[in-house]
Coordinates of C-alpha atoms in Angstrom, one line a residue:
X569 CA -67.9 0.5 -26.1
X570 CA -69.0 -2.5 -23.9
X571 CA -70.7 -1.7 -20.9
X572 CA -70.7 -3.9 -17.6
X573 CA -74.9 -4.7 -16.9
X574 CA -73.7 -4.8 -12.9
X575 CA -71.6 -2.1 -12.3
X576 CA -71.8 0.0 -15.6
X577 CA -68.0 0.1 -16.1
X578 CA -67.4 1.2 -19.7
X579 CA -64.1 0.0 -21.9
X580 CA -63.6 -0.2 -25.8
X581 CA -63.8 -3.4 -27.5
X582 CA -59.9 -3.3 -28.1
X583 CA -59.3 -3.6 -24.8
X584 CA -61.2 -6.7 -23.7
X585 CA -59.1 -8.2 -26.2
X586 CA -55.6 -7.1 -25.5
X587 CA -56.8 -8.4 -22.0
X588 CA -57.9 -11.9 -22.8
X589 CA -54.4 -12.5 -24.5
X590 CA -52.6 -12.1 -21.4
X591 CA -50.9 -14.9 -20.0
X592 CA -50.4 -16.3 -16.6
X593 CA -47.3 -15.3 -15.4
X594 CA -45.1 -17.9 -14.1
X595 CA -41.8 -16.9 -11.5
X596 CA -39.3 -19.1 -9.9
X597 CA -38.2 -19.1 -6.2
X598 CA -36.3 -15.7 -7.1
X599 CA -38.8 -13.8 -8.7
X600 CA -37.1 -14.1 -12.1
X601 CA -39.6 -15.0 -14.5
X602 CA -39.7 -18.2 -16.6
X603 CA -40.1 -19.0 -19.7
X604 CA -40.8 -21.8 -22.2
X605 CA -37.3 -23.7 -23.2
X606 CA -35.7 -22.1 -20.3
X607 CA -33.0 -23.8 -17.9
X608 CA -33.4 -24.6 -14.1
X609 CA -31.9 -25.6 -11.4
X610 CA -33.5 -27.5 -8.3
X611 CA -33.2 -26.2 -4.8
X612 CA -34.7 -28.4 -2.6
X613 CA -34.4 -32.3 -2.1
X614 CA -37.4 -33.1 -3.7
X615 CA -39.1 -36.8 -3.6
X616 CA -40.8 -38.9 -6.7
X617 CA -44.2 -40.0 -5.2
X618 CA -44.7 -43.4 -6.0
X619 CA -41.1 -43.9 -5.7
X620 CA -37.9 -44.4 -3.5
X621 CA -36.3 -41.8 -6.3
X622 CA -35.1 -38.1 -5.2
X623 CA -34.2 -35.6 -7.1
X624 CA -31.5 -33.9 -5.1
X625 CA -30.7 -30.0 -4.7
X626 CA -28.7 -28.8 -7.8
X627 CA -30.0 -30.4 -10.5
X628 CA -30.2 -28.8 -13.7
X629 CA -33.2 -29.4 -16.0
X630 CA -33.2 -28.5 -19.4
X631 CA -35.8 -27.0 -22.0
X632 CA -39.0 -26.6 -19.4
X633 CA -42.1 -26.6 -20.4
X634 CA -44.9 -24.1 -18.6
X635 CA -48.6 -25.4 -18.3
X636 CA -51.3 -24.4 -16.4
X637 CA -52.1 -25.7 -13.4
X638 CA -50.8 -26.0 -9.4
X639 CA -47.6 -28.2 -10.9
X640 CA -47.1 -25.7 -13.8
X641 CA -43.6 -26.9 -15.3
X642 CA -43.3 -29.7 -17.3
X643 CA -39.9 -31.3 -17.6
X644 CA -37.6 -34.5 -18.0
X645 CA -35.4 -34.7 -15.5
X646 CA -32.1 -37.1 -16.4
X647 CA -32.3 -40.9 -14.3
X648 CA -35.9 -39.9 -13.5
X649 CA -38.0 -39.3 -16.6
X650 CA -41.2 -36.8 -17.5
X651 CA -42.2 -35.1 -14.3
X652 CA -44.2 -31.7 -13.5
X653 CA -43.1 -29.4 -10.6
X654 CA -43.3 -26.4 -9.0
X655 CA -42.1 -22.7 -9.8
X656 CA -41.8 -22.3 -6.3
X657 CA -38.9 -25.2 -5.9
X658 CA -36.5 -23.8 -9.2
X659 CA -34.3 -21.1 -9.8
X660 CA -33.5 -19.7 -13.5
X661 CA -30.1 -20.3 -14.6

């Protein structure tokens, strides 16, 4: 058993490792969850910073790639090249 010294909360050793194997789940705008390799499909106009480049509503992006972080998909996106965005501006498809 491993005790908390603060609050004395008790667990079995078993546990604390199921629990630090857990991974950050990661949802589009939907709800649907997403995974590595996955496909997705923009829904928002969205602009390249540094750039007079947009990637426009509808565009479907093959193979993502989740990371950790506030830009948590990793992708390459056809005419613009390696890019991270959002959850929050995909949908699964």
């Amino acid at each position: 058993m491993i005790v908390c010294p603060e609050c004395a909360h008790k667990w079995s050793q078993e546990a604390a490792v199921d629990s630090a194997d857990d991974e950050k789940l990661i949802n589009d705008a939907n709800g649907n969850r997403l995974q590595d390799g996955d496909t997705v499909a923009v829904i928002k106009d969205l602009k390249v910073k540094g750039s007079s480049l947009v990637v426009k509503v509808g565009t479907k992006i093959k193979n993502i790639r989740l990371v950790d972080g506030d830009h948590d998909i990793d992708c390459k996106i056809d005419g613009v090249g390696a890019m991270k965005l959002k959850s929050e501006f995909v949908k699964k498809i």
